[in-house]
Structures are given as structure tokens and as C-alpha cells.
PDB file of C-alpha atoms and ligand atoms in Angstrom:
ATOM      1  CA  MET A   1       5.091 -15.289 -15.113  1.00 44.00           C
ATOM      2  CA  THR A   2       4.649 -14.956 -11.375  1.00 51.00           C
ATOM      3  CA  ASP A   3       1.515 -13.766  -9.634  1.00 72.00           C
ATOM      4  CA  LYS A   4       3.528 -12.067  -6.908  1.00 94.00           C
ATOM      5  CA  THR A   5       2.390  -8.561  -6.042  1.00 98.00           C
ATOM      6  CA  VAL A   6       4.828  -5.815  -7.013  1.00 98.00           C
ATOM      7  CA  GLY A   7       3.937  -2.375  -5.694  1.00 98.00           C
ATOM      8  CA  ARG A   8       5.714   0.905  -6.102  1.00 98.00           C
ATOM      9  CA  PHE A   9       5.968   4.479  -4.909  1.00 98.00           C
ATOM     10  CA  ALA A  10       6.864   6.913  -7.653  1.00 98.00           C
ATOM     11  CA  PRO A  11       7.390  10.377  -6.206  1.00 98.00           C
ATOM     12  CA  THR A  12       8.492  13.473  -8.072  1.00 97.00           C
ATOM     13  CA  PRO A  13      11.396  15.095  -6.197  1.00 97.00           C
ATOM     14  CA  SER A  14      10.239  18.670  -6.737  1.00 96.00           C
ATOM     15  CA  GLY A  15      10.124  19.584  -3.046  1.00 94.00           C
ATOM     16  CA  ARG A  16      10.113  18.044   0.415  1.00 95.00           C
ATOM     17  CA  MET A  17       7.272  15.554   0.747  1.00 95.00           C
ATOM     18  CA  HIS A  18       4.095  16.636   2.567  1.00 93.00           C
ATOM     19  CA  LEU A  19       1.660  14.626   4.607  1.00 94.00           C
ATOM     20  CA  GLY A  20      -0.293  13.639   1.482  1.00 94.00           C
ATOM     21  CA  ASN A  21       2.826  12.237  -0.204  1.00 96.00           C
ATOM     22  CA  LEU A  22       3.633  10.308   2.950  1.00 96.00           C
ATOM     23  CA  PHE A  23       0.102   8.933   3.036  1.00 97.00           C
ATOM     24  CA  CYS A  24       0.521   7.753  -0.562  1.00 98.00           C
ATOM     25  CA  ALA A  25       3.832   6.082   0.273  1.00 98.00           C
ATOM     26  CA  LEU A  26       2.306   4.403   3.320  1.00 98.00           C
ATOM     27  CA  THR A  27      -0.815   3.164   1.499  1.00 98.00           C
ATOM     28  CA  SER A  28       1.120   1.774  -1.456  1.00 98.00           C
ATOM     29  CA  TRP A  29       3.622   0.091   0.887  1.00 98.00           C
ATOM     30  CA  LEU A  30       0.876  -1.416   3.070  1.00 98.00           C
ATOM     31  CA  SER A  31      -1.086  -2.632   0.062  1.00 98.00           C
ATOM     32  CA  ALA A  32       1.908  -4.423  -1.486  1.00 98.00           C
ATOM     33  CA  ARG A  33       3.600  -5.645   1.686  1.00 98.00           C
ATOM     34  CA  SER A  34       0.373  -6.879   3.326  1.00 97.00           C
ATOM     35  CA  ARG A  35       0.087  -9.339   0.419  1.00 96.00           C
ATOM     36  CA  GLY A  36       3.708 -10.376   0.768  1.00 97.00           C
ATOM     37  CA  GLY A  37       4.625  -8.360  -2.301  1.00 98.00           C
ATOM     38  CA  SER A  38       7.812  -6.563  -3.198  1.00 98.00           C
ATOM     39  CA  TYR A  39       8.116  -2.813  -3.415  1.00 98.00           C
ATOM     40  CA  ILE A  40       9.908  -0.443  -5.773  1.00 98.00           C
ATOM     41  CA  LEU A  41      10.961   3.148  -5.205  1.00 98.00           C
ATOM     42  CA  ARG A  42      11.066   4.888  -8.573  1.00 98.00           C
ATOM     43  CA  ILE A  43      12.201   8.460  -8.877  1.00 98.00           C
ATOM     44  CA  GLU A  44      10.013  10.434 -11.280  1.00 98.00           C
ATOM     45  CA  ASP A  45      12.462  13.199 -12.089  1.00 97.00           C
ATOM     46  CA  LEU A  46      11.474  13.691 -15.721  1.00 96.00           C
ATOM     47  CA  ASP A  47      11.520  17.451 -15.604  1.00 95.00           C
ATOM     48  CA  PRO A  48      15.094  18.674 -15.049  1.00 93.00           C
ATOM     49  CA  LEU A  49      13.905  22.188 -14.194  1.00 94.00           C
ATOM     50  CA  ARG A  50      11.653  21.039 -11.323  1.00 95.00           C
ATOM     51  CA  CYS A  51      13.439  18.015  -9.844  1.00 96.00           C
ATOM     52  CA  PHE A  52      16.488  17.991  -7.613  1.00 96.00           C
ATOM     53  CA  ARG A  53      18.612  15.210  -6.163  1.00 97.00           C
ATOM     54  CA  GLU A  54      18.570  16.750  -2.694  1.00 97.00           C
ATOM     55  CA  TYR A  55      14.791  16.192  -2.564  1.00 97.00           C
ATOM     56  CA  SER A  56      15.260  12.550  -3.561  1.00 98.00           C
ATOM     57  CA  GLU A  57      17.762  12.186  -0.734  1.00 98.00           C
ATOM     58  CA  LEU A  58      15.368  13.761   1.772  1.00 98.00           C
ATOM     59  CA  MET A  59      12.548  11.612   0.461  1.00 98.00           C
ATOM     60  CA  GLU A  60      14.492   8.421   1.106  1.00 98.00           C
ATOM     61  CA  GLU A  61      15.431   9.617   4.557  1.00 98.00           C
ATOM     62  CA  ASP A  62      11.783  10.464   5.339  1.00 98.00           C
ATOM     63  CA  LEU A  63      10.527   7.074   4.113  1.00 98.00           C
ATOM     64  CA  LYS A  64      13.133   5.250   6.205  1.00 98.00           C
ATOM     65  CA  TRP A  65      12.263   7.409   9.211  1.00 98.00           C
ATOM     66  CA  LEU A  66       8.649   6.263   8.860  1.00 98.00           C
ATOM     67  CA  GLY A  67       9.775   2.625   8.711  1.00 98.00           C
ATOM     68  CA  LEU A  68       9.093   1.963   5.016  1.00 98.00           C
ATOM     69  CA  ASP A  69      11.546  -0.115   3.013  1.00 98.00           C
ATOM     70  CA  TRP A  70      11.926  -1.076  -0.640  1.00 98.00           C
ATOM     71  CA  ASP A  71      13.529  -3.926  -2.548  1.00 98.00           C
ATOM     72  CA  GLU A  72      14.420  -2.141  -5.765  1.00 98.00           C
ATOM     73  CA  GLY A  73      15.239   1.321  -6.966  1.00 98.00           C
ATOM     74  CA  GLY A  74      15.961   4.442  -4.998  1.00 98.00           C
ATOM     75  CA  LEU A  75      19.122   6.466  -5.371  1.00 97.00           C
ATOM     76  CA  ALA A  76      21.227   3.334  -4.838  1.00 97.00           C
ATOM     77  CA  ASP A  77      19.591   2.155  -8.077  1.00 98.00           C
ATOM     78  CA  ILE A  78      19.502  -1.493  -7.130  1.00 97.00           C
ATOM     79  CA  GLY A  79      17.504  -4.111  -9.025  1.00 98.00           C
ATOM     80  CA  PRO A  80      17.007  -5.835 -12.353  1.00 98.00           C
ATOM     81  CA  SER A  81      15.176  -2.948 -14.039  1.00 98.00           C
ATOM     82  CA  LYS A  82      17.668  -0.193 -13.453  1.00 97.00           C
ATOM     83  CA  PRO A  83      17.965   2.688 -13.946  1.00 98.00           C
ATOM     84  CA  TYR A  84      15.119   3.594 -11.581  1.00 98.00           C
ATOM     85  CA  SER A  85      15.405   7.344 -12.053  1.00 98.00           C
ATOM     86  CA  GLN A  86      13.374   8.531 -15.013  1.00 98.00           C
ATOM     87  CA  CYS A  87      15.970  11.098 -16.025  1.00 97.00           C
ATOM     88  CA  ASP A  88      18.230   8.155 -16.945  1.00 98.00           C
ATOM     89  CA  ARG A  89      15.602   6.298 -18.980  1.00 98.00           C
ATOM     90  CA  SER A  90      15.221   8.599 -22.014  1.00 98.00           C
ATOM     91  CA  ASP A  91      16.592   6.022 -24.485  1.00 98.00           C
ATOM     92  CA  ILE A  92      13.953   3.526 -23.411  1.00 98.00           C
ATOM     93  CA  TYR A  93      11.132   6.078 -23.791  1.00 98.00           C
ATOM     94  CA  GLU A  94      12.452   7.152 -27.193  1.00 98.00           C
ATOM     95  CA  GLN A  95      12.504   3.552 -28.451  1.00 98.00           C
ATOM     96  CA  ILE A  96       8.926   2.939 -27.368  1.00 98.00           C
ATOM     97  CA  LEU A  97       7.798   6.221 -28.867  1.00 98.00           C
ATOM     98  CA  GLU A  98       9.400   5.172 -32.157  1.00 98.00           C
ATOM     99  CA  THR A  99       7.326   1.970 -32.281  1.00 98.00           C
ATOM    100  CA  LEU A 100       4.165   4.077 -31.982  1.00 98.00           C
ATOM    101  CA  ARG A 101       5.446   6.545 -34.570  1.00 98.00           C
ATOM    102  CA  GLN A 102       6.034   3.736 -37.046  1.00 98.00           C
ATOM    103  CA  LYS A 103       2.453   2.598 -36.601  1.00 97.00           C
ATOM    104  CA  GLY A 104       1.263   6.086 -37.581  1.00 97.00           C
ATOM    105  CA  LEU A 105      -0.278   6.730 -34.160  1.00 98.00           C
ATOM    106  CA  LEU A 106       1.601   9.922 -33.319  1.00 98.00           C
ATOM    107  CA  TYR A 107       1.579  13.445 -34.665  1.00 98.00           C
ATOM    108  CA  LEU A 108       3.155  16.763 -33.812  1.00 98.00           C
ATOM    109  CA  CYS A 109       1.004  19.438 -32.226  1.00 97.00           C
ATOM    110  CA  PHE A 110       1.919  23.108 -32.277  1.00 97.00           C
ATOM    111  CA  CYS A 111      -0.955  24.531 -30.249  1.00 93.00           C
ATOM    112  CA  SER A 112       0.222  26.855 -27.522  1.00 88.00           C
ATOM    113  CA  ARG A 113      -1.106  26.627 -24.002  1.00 83.00           C
ATOM    114  CA  SER A 114      -3.256  29.716 -24.497  1.00 81.00           C
ATOM    115  CA  GLU A 115      -4.659  28.404 -27.805  1.00 80.00           C
ATOM    116  CA  LEU A 116      -5.591  25.153 -26.087  1.00 81.00           C
ATOM    117  CA  HIS A 117      -7.351  26.909 -23.258  1.00 75.00           C
ATOM    118  CA  ALA A 118      -9.077  29.364 -25.585  1.00 74.00           C
ATOM    119  CA  ALA A 119     -10.423  26.597 -27.824  1.00 68.00           C
ATOM    120  CA  ASN A 120     -13.525  26.397 -25.662  1.00 53.00           C
ATOM    121  CA  ALA A 121     -12.894  22.783 -24.833  1.00 64.00           C
ATOM    122  CA  PRO A 122     -14.236  21.543 -21.545  1.00 67.00           C
ATOM    123  CA  HIS A 123     -11.507  20.841 -19.045  1.00 68.00           C
ATOM    124  CA  LEU A 124     -10.328  17.655 -17.403  1.00 66.00           C
ATOM    125  CA  SER A 125     -10.350  17.487 -13.626  1.00 64.00           C
ATOM    126  CA  ASP A 126      -6.613  18.294 -13.604  1.00 67.00           C
ATOM    127  CA  GLY A 127      -7.267  21.528 -15.483  1.00 70.00           C
ATOM    128  CA  SER A 128      -5.941  20.430 -18.862  1.00 75.00           C
ATOM    129  CA  PRO A 129      -8.289  21.023 -21.784  1.00 84.00           C
ATOM    130  CA  ILE A 130      -9.730  18.170 -23.833  1.00 91.00           C
ATOM    131  CA  TYR A 131      -7.876  18.195 -27.122  1.00 93.00           C
ATOM    132  CA  GLY A 132     -10.049  18.449 -30.218  1.00 90.00           C
ATOM    133  CA  GLY A 133      -7.420  17.204 -32.681  1.00 93.00           C
ATOM    134  CA  LYS A 134      -6.598  20.541 -34.374  1.00 94.00           C
ATOM    135  CA  CYS A 135      -3.094  19.501 -35.499  1.00 96.00           C
ATOM    136  CA  ARG A 136      -3.951  15.904 -36.363  1.00 96.00           C
ATOM    137  CA  ASN A 137      -4.151  16.462 -40.114  1.00 95.00           C
ATOM    138  CA  LEU A 138      -1.407  18.988 -40.788  1.00 97.00           C
ATOM    139  CA  THR A 139       0.409  18.472 -44.094  1.00 96.00           C
ATOM    140  CA  GLU A 140       4.153  17.787 -44.272  1.00 95.00           C
ATOM    141  CA  ALA A 141       4.671  21.315 -45.619  1.00 97.00           C
ATOM    142  CA  GLU A 142       2.690  22.888 -42.763  1.00 97.00           C
ATOM    143  CA  ILE A 143       4.656  20.908 -40.209  1.00 97.00           C
ATOM    144  CA  LYS A 144       7.939  21.988 -41.769  1.00 96.00           C
ATOM    145  CA  GLU A 145       6.854  25.603 -41.692  1.00 96.00           C
ATOM    146  CA  LYS A 146       5.734  25.425 -38.039  1.00 95.00           C
ATOM    147  CA  LEU A 147       8.911  23.663 -36.964  1.00 95.00           C
ATOM    148  CA  LYS A 148      10.885  26.723 -38.072  1.00 95.00           C
ATOM    149  CA  LYS A 149       9.186  28.694 -35.301  1.00 93.00           C
ATOM    150  CA  ARG A 150       8.875  26.187 -32.465  1.00 92.00           C
ATOM    151  CA  GLY A 151       9.156  22.545 -31.494  1.00 94.00           C
ATOM    152  CA  GLY A 152       6.017  20.448 -31.530  1.00 97.00           C
ATOM    153  CA  ALA A 153       4.566  18.280 -28.784  1.00 97.00           C
ATOM    154  CA  THR A 154       4.012  14.624 -29.710  1.00 98.00           C
ATOM    155  CA  ARG A 155       0.424  13.428 -29.335  1.00 98.00           C
ATOM    156  CA  LEU A 156      -1.040   9.936 -29.411  1.00 98.00           C
ATOM    157  CA  ILE A 157      -4.234   9.411 -31.425  1.00 98.00           C
ATOM    158  CA  VAL A 158      -6.919   7.880 -29.215  1.00 97.00           C
ATOM    159  CA  PRO A 159      -9.906   5.867 -30.449  1.00 97.00           C
ATOM    160  CA  ASP A 160     -13.534   6.630 -29.623  1.00 96.00           C
ATOM    161  CA  GLU A 161     -13.595   3.862 -27.064  1.00 93.00           C
ATOM    162  CA  ASP A 162     -14.539   3.351 -23.421  1.00 96.00           C
ATOM    163  CA  VAL A 163     -11.832   2.196 -21.056  1.00 98.00           C
ATOM    164  CA  THR A 164     -13.092   0.376 -17.963  1.00 98.00           C
ATOM    165  CA  PHE A 165     -11.295  -0.855 -14.873  1.00 98.00           C
ATOM    166  CA  THR A 166     -12.090  -1.810 -11.301  1.00 98.00           C
ATOM    167  CA  ASP A 167     -10.341   0.395  -8.793  1.00 98.00           C
ATOM    168  CA  MET A 168      -9.314  -1.259  -5.525  1.00 98.00           C
ATOM    169  CA  CYS A 169     -10.920   1.610  -3.603  1.00 98.00           C
ATOM    170  CA  TYR A 170     -13.485   3.292  -5.859  1.00 98.00           C
ATOM    171  CA  GLY A 171     -14.823   0.247  -7.747  1.00 98.00           C
ATOM    172  CA  GLU A 172     -15.782   0.171 -11.404  1.00 98.00           C
ATOM    173  CA  GLN A 173     -14.666   3.156 -13.483  1.00 98.00           C
ATOM    174  CA  THR A 174     -15.354   3.955 -17.133  1.00 98.00           C
ATOM    175  CA  GLN A 175     -14.211   6.768 -19.344  1.00 96.00           C
ATOM    176  CA  ASN A 176     -14.364   7.497 -23.044  1.00 96.00           C
ATOM    177  CA  LEU A 177     -10.955   8.696 -24.214  1.00 95.00           C
ATOM    178  CA  VAL A 178     -12.232  10.989 -26.963  1.00 94.00           C
ATOM    179  CA  THR A 179     -14.879  12.795 -24.919  1.00 92.00           C
ATOM    180  CA  HIS A 180     -12.871  12.951 -21.675  1.00 91.00           C
ATOM    181  CA  CYS A 181      -9.385  13.683 -22.873  1.00 91.00           C
ATOM    182  CA  GLY A 182      -8.690  13.527 -26.611  1.00 95.00           C
ATOM    183  CA  ASP A 183      -5.327  12.767 -28.202  1.00 97.00           C
ATOM    184  CA  PHE A 184      -2.828  13.144 -25.384  1.00 96.00           C
ATOM    185  CA  ILE A 185       0.779  14.236 -25.163  1.00 97.00           C
ATOM    186  CA  LEU A 186       3.584  11.675 -24.883  1.00 98.00           C
ATOM    187  CA  ARG A 187       6.433  14.131 -25.348  1.00 98.00           C
ATOM    188  CA  ARG A 188       6.334  17.829 -24.623  1.00 96.00           C
ATOM    189  CA  SER A 189       7.434  20.467 -27.099  1.00 96.00           C
ATOM    190  CA  ASP A 190      10.568  21.104 -25.006  1.00 95.00           C
ATOM    191  CA  GLY A 191      11.582  17.466 -25.524  1.00 96.00           C
ATOM    192  CA  VAL A 192      10.710  16.254 -22.011  1.00 97.00           C
ATOM    193  CA  PHE A 193       8.900  12.890 -22.097  1.00 98.00           C
ATOM    194  CA  ALA A 194       5.409  13.108 -20.668  1.00 97.00           C
ATOM    195  CA  TYR A 195       4.455  11.501 -17.389  1.00 97.00           C
ATOM    196  CA  GLN A 196       1.796   9.346 -19.126  1.00 98.00           C
ATOM    197  CA  LEU A 197       4.379   7.675 -21.345  1.00 98.00           C
ATOM    198  CA  ALA A 198       7.100   7.253 -18.727  1.00 98.00           C
ATOM    199  CA  VAL A 199       4.792   5.886 -16.053  1.00 98.00           C
ATOM    200  CA  VAL A 200       3.335   3.217 -18.347  1.00 98.00           C
ATOM    201  CA  VAL A 201       6.685   2.128 -19.769  1.00 98.00           C
ATOM    202  CA  ASP A 202       8.246   1.973 -16.319  1.00 98.00           C
ATOM    203  CA  ASP A 203       5.376   0.198 -14.579  1.00 98.00           C
ATOM    204  CA  ALA A 204       5.339  -2.379 -17.370  1.00 98.00           C
ATOM    205  CA  LEU A 205       9.085  -2.932 -17.679  1.00 98.00           C
ATOM    206  CA  MET A 206       9.583  -2.990 -13.911  1.00 98.00           C
ATOM    207  CA  GLY A 207       6.908  -5.682 -13.527  1.00 98.00           C
ATOM    208  CA  VAL A 208       4.632  -3.546 -11.341  1.00 98.00           C
ATOM    209  CA  THR A 209       1.348  -5.371 -10.672  1.00 98.00           C
ATOM    210  CA  GLU A 210      -0.415  -2.685  -8.626  1.00 98.00           C
ATOM    211  CA  VAL A 211      -0.382   1.085  -8.873  1.00 98.00           C
ATOM    212  CA  VAL A 212      -1.482   2.781  -5.670  1.00 98.00           C
ATOM    213  CA  ARG A 213      -1.688   6.579  -5.543  1.00 98.00           C
ATOM    214  CA  GLY A 214      -3.966   9.513  -4.764  1.00 97.00           C
ATOM    215  CA  ARG A 215      -7.387   9.795  -6.405  1.00 97.00           C
ATOM    216  CA  ASP A 216      -6.239  12.991  -8.131  1.00 95.00           C
ATOM    217  CA  LEU A 217      -4.519  10.647 -10.605  1.00 96.00           C
ATOM    218  CA  LEU A 218      -7.546   8.411 -11.188  1.00 97.00           C
ATOM    219  CA  ASP A 219      -8.346  10.227 -14.451  1.00 95.00           C
ATOM    220  CA  SER A 220      -4.880   9.371 -15.760  1.00 96.00           C
ATOM    221  CA  SER A 221      -5.475   5.663 -15.321  1.00 98.00           C
ATOM    222  CA  PHE A 222      -7.731   5.420 -18.371  1.00 98.00           C
ATOM    223  CA  ARG A 223      -5.004   6.823 -20.594  1.00 97.00           C
ATOM    224  CA  GLN A 224      -2.418   4.613 -18.948  1.00 98.00           C
ATOM    225  CA  ILE A 225      -4.484   1.432 -19.329  1.00 98.00           C
ATOM    226  CA  TYR A 226      -5.090   2.266 -22.974  1.00 98.00           C
ATOM    227  CA  LEU A 227      -1.364   2.814 -23.523  1.00 98.00           C
ATOM    228  CA  HIS A 228      -0.405  -0.399 -21.687  1.00 98.00           C
ATOM    229  CA  ARG A 229      -2.658  -2.397 -24.008  1.00 98.00           C
ATOM    230  CA  LEU A 230      -1.526  -0.551 -27.117  1.00 98.00           C
ATOM    231  CA  LEU A 231       2.077  -1.437 -26.274  1.00 98.00           C
ATOM    232  CA  GLY A 232       1.174  -5.077 -25.663  1.00 98.00           C
ATOM    233  CA  PHE A 233       1.495  -4.936 -21.864  1.00 98.00           C
ATOM    234  CA  GLU A 234      -0.919  -6.323 -19.292  1.00 98.00           C
ATOM    235  CA  PRO A 235      -2.117  -3.280 -17.279  1.00 98.00           C
ATOM    236  CA  PRO A 236      -1.490  -3.426 -13.529  1.00 98.00           C
ATOM    237  CA  GLN A 237      -4.304  -3.185 -10.974  1.00 98.00           C
ATOM    238  CA  PHE A 238      -5.098   0.334  -9.790  1.00 98.00           C
ATOM    239  CA  GLY A 239      -5.962   1.508  -6.302  1.00 98.00           C
ATOM    240  CA  HIS A 240      -6.565   5.201  -5.703  1.00 98.00           C
ATOM    241  CA  HIS A 241      -6.794   6.469  -2.174  1.00 98.00           C
ATOM    242  CA  PRO A 242      -8.678   9.531  -0.904  1.00 97.00           C
ATOM    243  CA  LEU A 243      -6.671  12.719  -0.602  1.00 96.00           C
ATOM    244  CA  ILE A 244      -5.583  14.345   2.607  1.00 93.00           C
ATOM    245  CA  LEU A 245      -6.877  17.904   2.629  1.00 92.00           C
ATOM    246  CA  ALA A 246      -6.391  20.857   4.925  1.00 85.00           C
ATOM    247  CA  ASP A 247      -9.367  21.447   7.255  1.00 82.00           C
ATOM    248  CA  ASP A 248     -10.726  24.153   4.918  1.00 84.00           C
ATOM    249  CA  GLY A 249     -10.807  21.591   2.098  1.00 86.00           C
ATOM    250  CA  ARG A 250      -7.675  22.946   0.406  1.00 86.00           C
ATOM    251  CA  ARG A 251      -5.307  20.537  -1.375  1.00 87.00           C
ATOM    252  CA  LEU A 252      -1.951  20.199   0.365  1.00 84.00           C
ATOM    253  CA  SER A 253       1.004  21.558  -1.509  1.00 81.00           C
ATOM    254  CA  LYS A 254       4.742  21.111  -1.136  1.00 77.00           C
ATOM    255  CA  ARG A 255       4.790  24.803  -0.246  1.00 74.00           C
ATOM    256  CA  ASP A 256       2.648  24.337   2.907  1.00 75.00           C
ATOM    257  CA  LYS A 257       5.069  24.332   5.759  1.00 74.00           C
ATOM    258  CA  ASP A 258       2.792  22.871   8.432  1.00 74.00           C
ATOM    259  CA  THR A 259       2.307  19.592   6.605  1.00 86.00           C
ATOM    260  CA  ASP A 260       5.846  19.350   5.286  1.00 90.00           C
ATOM    261  CA  VAL A 261       7.513  16.184   6.531  1.00 94.00           C
ATOM    262  CA  GLY A 262      10.508  18.156   7.809  1.00 94.00           C
ATOM    263  CA  PHE A 263       8.183  20.039  10.139  1.00 92.00           C
ATOM    264  CA  LEU A 264       6.153  16.957  11.071  1.00 93.00           C
ATOM    265  CA  ARG A 265       9.342  15.184  12.118  1.00 95.00           C
ATOM    266  CA  THR A 266       9.951  17.876  14.714  1.00 94.00           C
ATOM    267  CA  ARG A 267       6.462  17.263  16.215  1.00 92.00           C
ATOM    268  CA  PHE A 268       5.890  13.520  15.974  1.00 94.00           C
ATOM    269  CA  THR A 269       7.649  10.248  16.413  1.00 96.00           C
ATOM    270  CA  PRO A 270       7.145   7.978  13.395  1.00 97.00           C
ATOM    271  CA  GLU A 271       4.788   5.816  15.483  1.00 97.00           C
ATOM    272  CA  GLN A 272       2.644   8.819  16.452  1.00 96.00           C
ATOM    273  CA  LEU A 273       2.367   9.965  12.857  1.00 95.00           C
ATOM    274  CA  LEU A 274       1.552   6.435  11.674  1.00 97.00           C
ATOM    275  CA  GLY A 275      -1.128   6.209  14.359  1.00 96.00           C
ATOM    276  CA  GLN A 276      -2.719   9.421  13.050  1.00 93.00           C
ATOM    277  CA  LEU A 277      -2.475   8.345   9.410  1.00 94.00           C
ATOM    278  CA  GLY A 278      -3.649   4.777  10.105  1.00 96.00           C
ATOM    279  CA  PHE A 279      -6.643   6.148  11.995  1.00 95.00           C
ATOM    280  CA  ALA A 280      -7.461   8.727   9.299  1.00 92.00           C
ATOM    281  CA  ALA A 281      -7.342   5.889   6.743  1.00 94.00           C
ATOM    282  CA  GLY A 282      -9.836   3.831   8.742  1.00 96.00           C
ATOM    283  CA  GLN A 283      -7.283   1.093   9.367  1.00 97.00           C
ATOM    284  CA  ILE A 284      -7.191   1.338  13.180  1.00 97.00           C
ATOM    285  CA  ASP A 285      -9.859   2.346  15.712  1.00 97.00           C
ATOM    286  CA  ARG A 286      -7.829   4.872  17.676  1.00 95.00           C
ATOM    287  CA  PRO A 287      -5.021   7.255  16.677  1.00 94.00           C
ATOM    288  CA  GLU A 288      -2.551   5.520  18.958  1.00 95.00           C
ATOM    289  CA  PRO A 289       1.134   5.082  18.184  1.00 97.00           C
ATOM    290  CA  ILE A 290       1.855   2.105  15.952  1.00 98.00           C
ATOM    291  CA  THR A 291       4.717   0.960  13.733  1.00 98.00           C
ATOM    292  CA  ALA A 292       4.480   0.473   9.978  1.00 98.00           C
ATOM    293  CA  LYS A 293       5.032  -3.283  10.435  1.00 98.00           C
ATOM    294  CA  GLU A 294       2.197  -3.465  12.984  1.00 98.00           C
ATOM    295  CA  LEU A 295      -0.124  -1.670  10.555  1.00 98.00           C
ATOM    296  CA  LEU A 296       0.461  -4.421   7.989  1.00 97.00           C
ATOM    297  CA  SER A 297      -1.790  -6.915   9.722  1.00 96.00           C
ATOM    298  CA  CYS A 298      -4.603  -4.303  10.028  1.00 94.00           C
ATOM    299  CA  PHE A 299      -4.511  -3.140   6.416  1.00 97.00           C
ATOM    300  CA  SER A 300      -7.500  -3.693   4.155  1.00 98.00           C
ATOM    301  CA  TRP A 301      -8.761  -1.691   1.166  1.00 98.00           C
ATOM    302  CA  ASP A 302     -12.308  -2.319   2.439  1.00 98.00           C
ATOM    303  CA  LYS A 303     -11.643  -0.055   5.419  1.00 97.00           C
ATOM    304  CA  MET A 304     -10.304   2.812   3.314  1.00 98.00           C
ATOM    305  CA  PRO A 305     -12.715   5.792   3.288  1.00 97.00           C
ATOM    306  CA  ARG A 306     -13.977   6.919  -0.128  1.00 97.00           C
ATOM    307  CA  ASN A 307     -14.257  10.556   0.891  1.00 96.00           C
ATOM    308  CA  ASP A 308     -11.231  12.768   1.161  1.00 96.00           C
ATOM    309  CA  ILE A 309      -9.722  13.087   4.621  1.00 93.00           C
ATOM    310  CA  LYS A 310      -9.686  16.542   6.163  1.00 90.00           C
ATOM    311  CA  ILE A 311      -6.916  17.101   8.633  1.00 82.00           C
ATOM    312  CA  ASP A 312      -7.548  19.689  11.268  1.00 73.00           C
ATOM    313  CA  ALA A 313      -3.978  20.855  11.756  1.00 64.00           C
ATOM    314  CA  ALA A 314      -4.692  22.386  15.166  1.00 60.00           C
ATOM    315  CA  LYS A 315      -6.104  19.135  16.561  1.00 64.00           C
ATOM    316  CA  PHE A 316      -3.651  16.998  14.706  1.00 64.00           C
ATOM    317  CA  PHE A 317      -0.730  18.689  16.410  1.00 58.00           C
ATOM    318  CA  ASP A 318      -2.183  18.545  19.925  1.00 56.00           C
TER     319      ASP A 318
HETATM  320  N1  LIG B 401       5.112  11.126  -9.796  1.00 58.09           N
HETATM  321  C1  LIG B 401       3.734  11.303  -9.457  1.00 58.09           C
HETATM  322  C2  LIG B 401       3.615  12.231  -8.270  1.00 58.09           C
HETATM  323  O1  LIG B 401       4.577  12.425  -7.531  1.00 58.09           O
HETATM  324  C3  LIG B 401       3.038  10.014  -9.105  1.00 58.09           C
HETATM  325  C4  LIG B 401       2.830   9.171 -10.257  1.00 58.09           C
HETATM  326  C5  LIG B 401       2.153   7.853 -10.021  1.00 58.09           C
HETATM  327  O2  LIG B 401       2.118   7.357  -8.881  1.00 58.09           O
HETATM  328  O3  LIG B 401       1.706   7.300 -11.003  1.00 58.09           O
HETATM  329  O4  LIG B 401       2.546  12.766  -8.066  1.00 58.09           O
END
């Protein structure tokens, strides 16, 4: 075992990156590299209908443009844990799923999206309803009957237990899995492996020691820590950063053209953009041009704001 930091950026190539994605890449790179750690670029292309290679290519180009580098992964697929694209890792996910199945921890769920939303369950912050366990005790005969009509999603049974961790930015966090989420999906009914399963298996098998990403994924960390432990892995450290929002408080989306990296590259040099991002993240006192390498010596989680960062596009582009 080594105590070397291993960080990662794990984007989903479902569109050109936006400013928020770039901020995530930068923060995760600074966090790992400022401790002398190594860095992995993993491509989270689980969903074949949403992910395209051309976006992965653009993503690599955009990261390089900004001055970020990685030691493993990417489209070149270099490193001891390859493949680094999730679409090529199905056999690994299936094997792990089988170990859970054999322990009796999984069951098939046939609830449709509308049934789930209609079930009156309160909703998680990401909009998904808390699952009450409706399909947990179906009989073999009922399952057989339902399978004639549609495939089932595979859910993991969760215990009535609190999961606690200390976030590098937001401090101590606790959540009860039953009251906040319920049995969660590890494989969708269309056969696609769920993000929660893939991310845990990959972070563990790739030796990732710190997971740095936007605070919109903080809620997922409880499920992921639980799954790490269930599979006998040591969970990584987690650091969630505030989100970059539009000046009206709106979440950025890959459809917003004015924060799309393609557009930003026509307006900024990498150093200008890094100066703006470094300043917004509290790492430097003035939004003056700076390189990614220069930002390394300034980086500290203590300086990271806890509140989301509103970007006033008009001012930002002055
Ligand atoms: N693939 C996810 C995304 O692009 C990030 C997952 C993670 O960092 O755990 O939002």
C-alpha cells in the first residue's frame, strides 16, 4: 500500500464541456497535483445513447488547452487499470454485481418511472424519488410474470444505517440510507450499469484516493461509501466544490452556449480563464492571468468558498 494521492476527473462525454465542468477538472487536478499526487482521466461513457467519442476528443483537447495533464487513462487508454472508458468495463461490473447477487443483496424492480414518482415518496436533491422497497419481496412466479412484459432494474438492499464522512470542503456529513434514498439501482432495466456501481468499482480498482467533484454529487457519496465498504474496499476521501452558476442562479448546462468551452476559447487565453476561475475559487486575490502550474502553489481547500459561485457573464467577458 502506498499513501500517494491519486486523483481523477471522470467526465461524461455527452456534450462539449462547460465552465462548470472545467472548474471541476481544474479543482480535482489542483487538489491531487498540489500534494504531488497522480491524476487519472476516466471516461464515463456508460450510456451509449448519450455519449459520443467526438466529445471525449474535444474534452481532452480542452483540458490540454487549459494546461491540465494526466498520468493514466484518456482515449490513449494508458495505465495499469485499463480500460479507462466505462463502456469497455462491462465484464468487470457484471462480475462485481454477481458477488452481490450471490449474497442475496440484490433484487429486480419493475416500477416504472411514473409509478416511482407517483408513490408519494419525498424526493432526493437530484430529483429521484426515495424508493420504498415495493419490489423487494416479489415471489419467483411474480418476477417471471413481470419479466415477460419488461426487463427489471437491479436494486441493492440498503440497511437502516447512517453513513458519515468528512468532506474536504463541506466538513462532516451524515445521511441515513433508508430515509434519504432507499434501495438504489445498480443496473438499469435497459441493461446499462448504473453510475453508482461503475464509479465505485472504478475508483476502487484504479486506486483513486480522492474524489473531487461538484457538490451536486455530494448526496451520491453516501451510497458510494456504503458500496465501497460492502465490496471490501477502503473508500477514498471526498471533496465537493461549490457549483458555478449563471448570474440568475441557474445551473449551467451543456446546452448553454455562452459558457461552453468552445465559445470560451474564442474569448480567453487559458491563463485569463484560469485567472478568473482561480479568483472565483478564492485561490488568488485578483483575477489576473495565471498558468495551471502557477496555481498549484496557491491551492488550498481552506480557501474554497462554501457557497456556489455566480458568474456574471457580462462582466466575466469584459
Ligand atoms: N461522470 C460524472 C459527471 O460527468 C462525474 C462523476 C464523478 O465525478 O463521480 O458528472
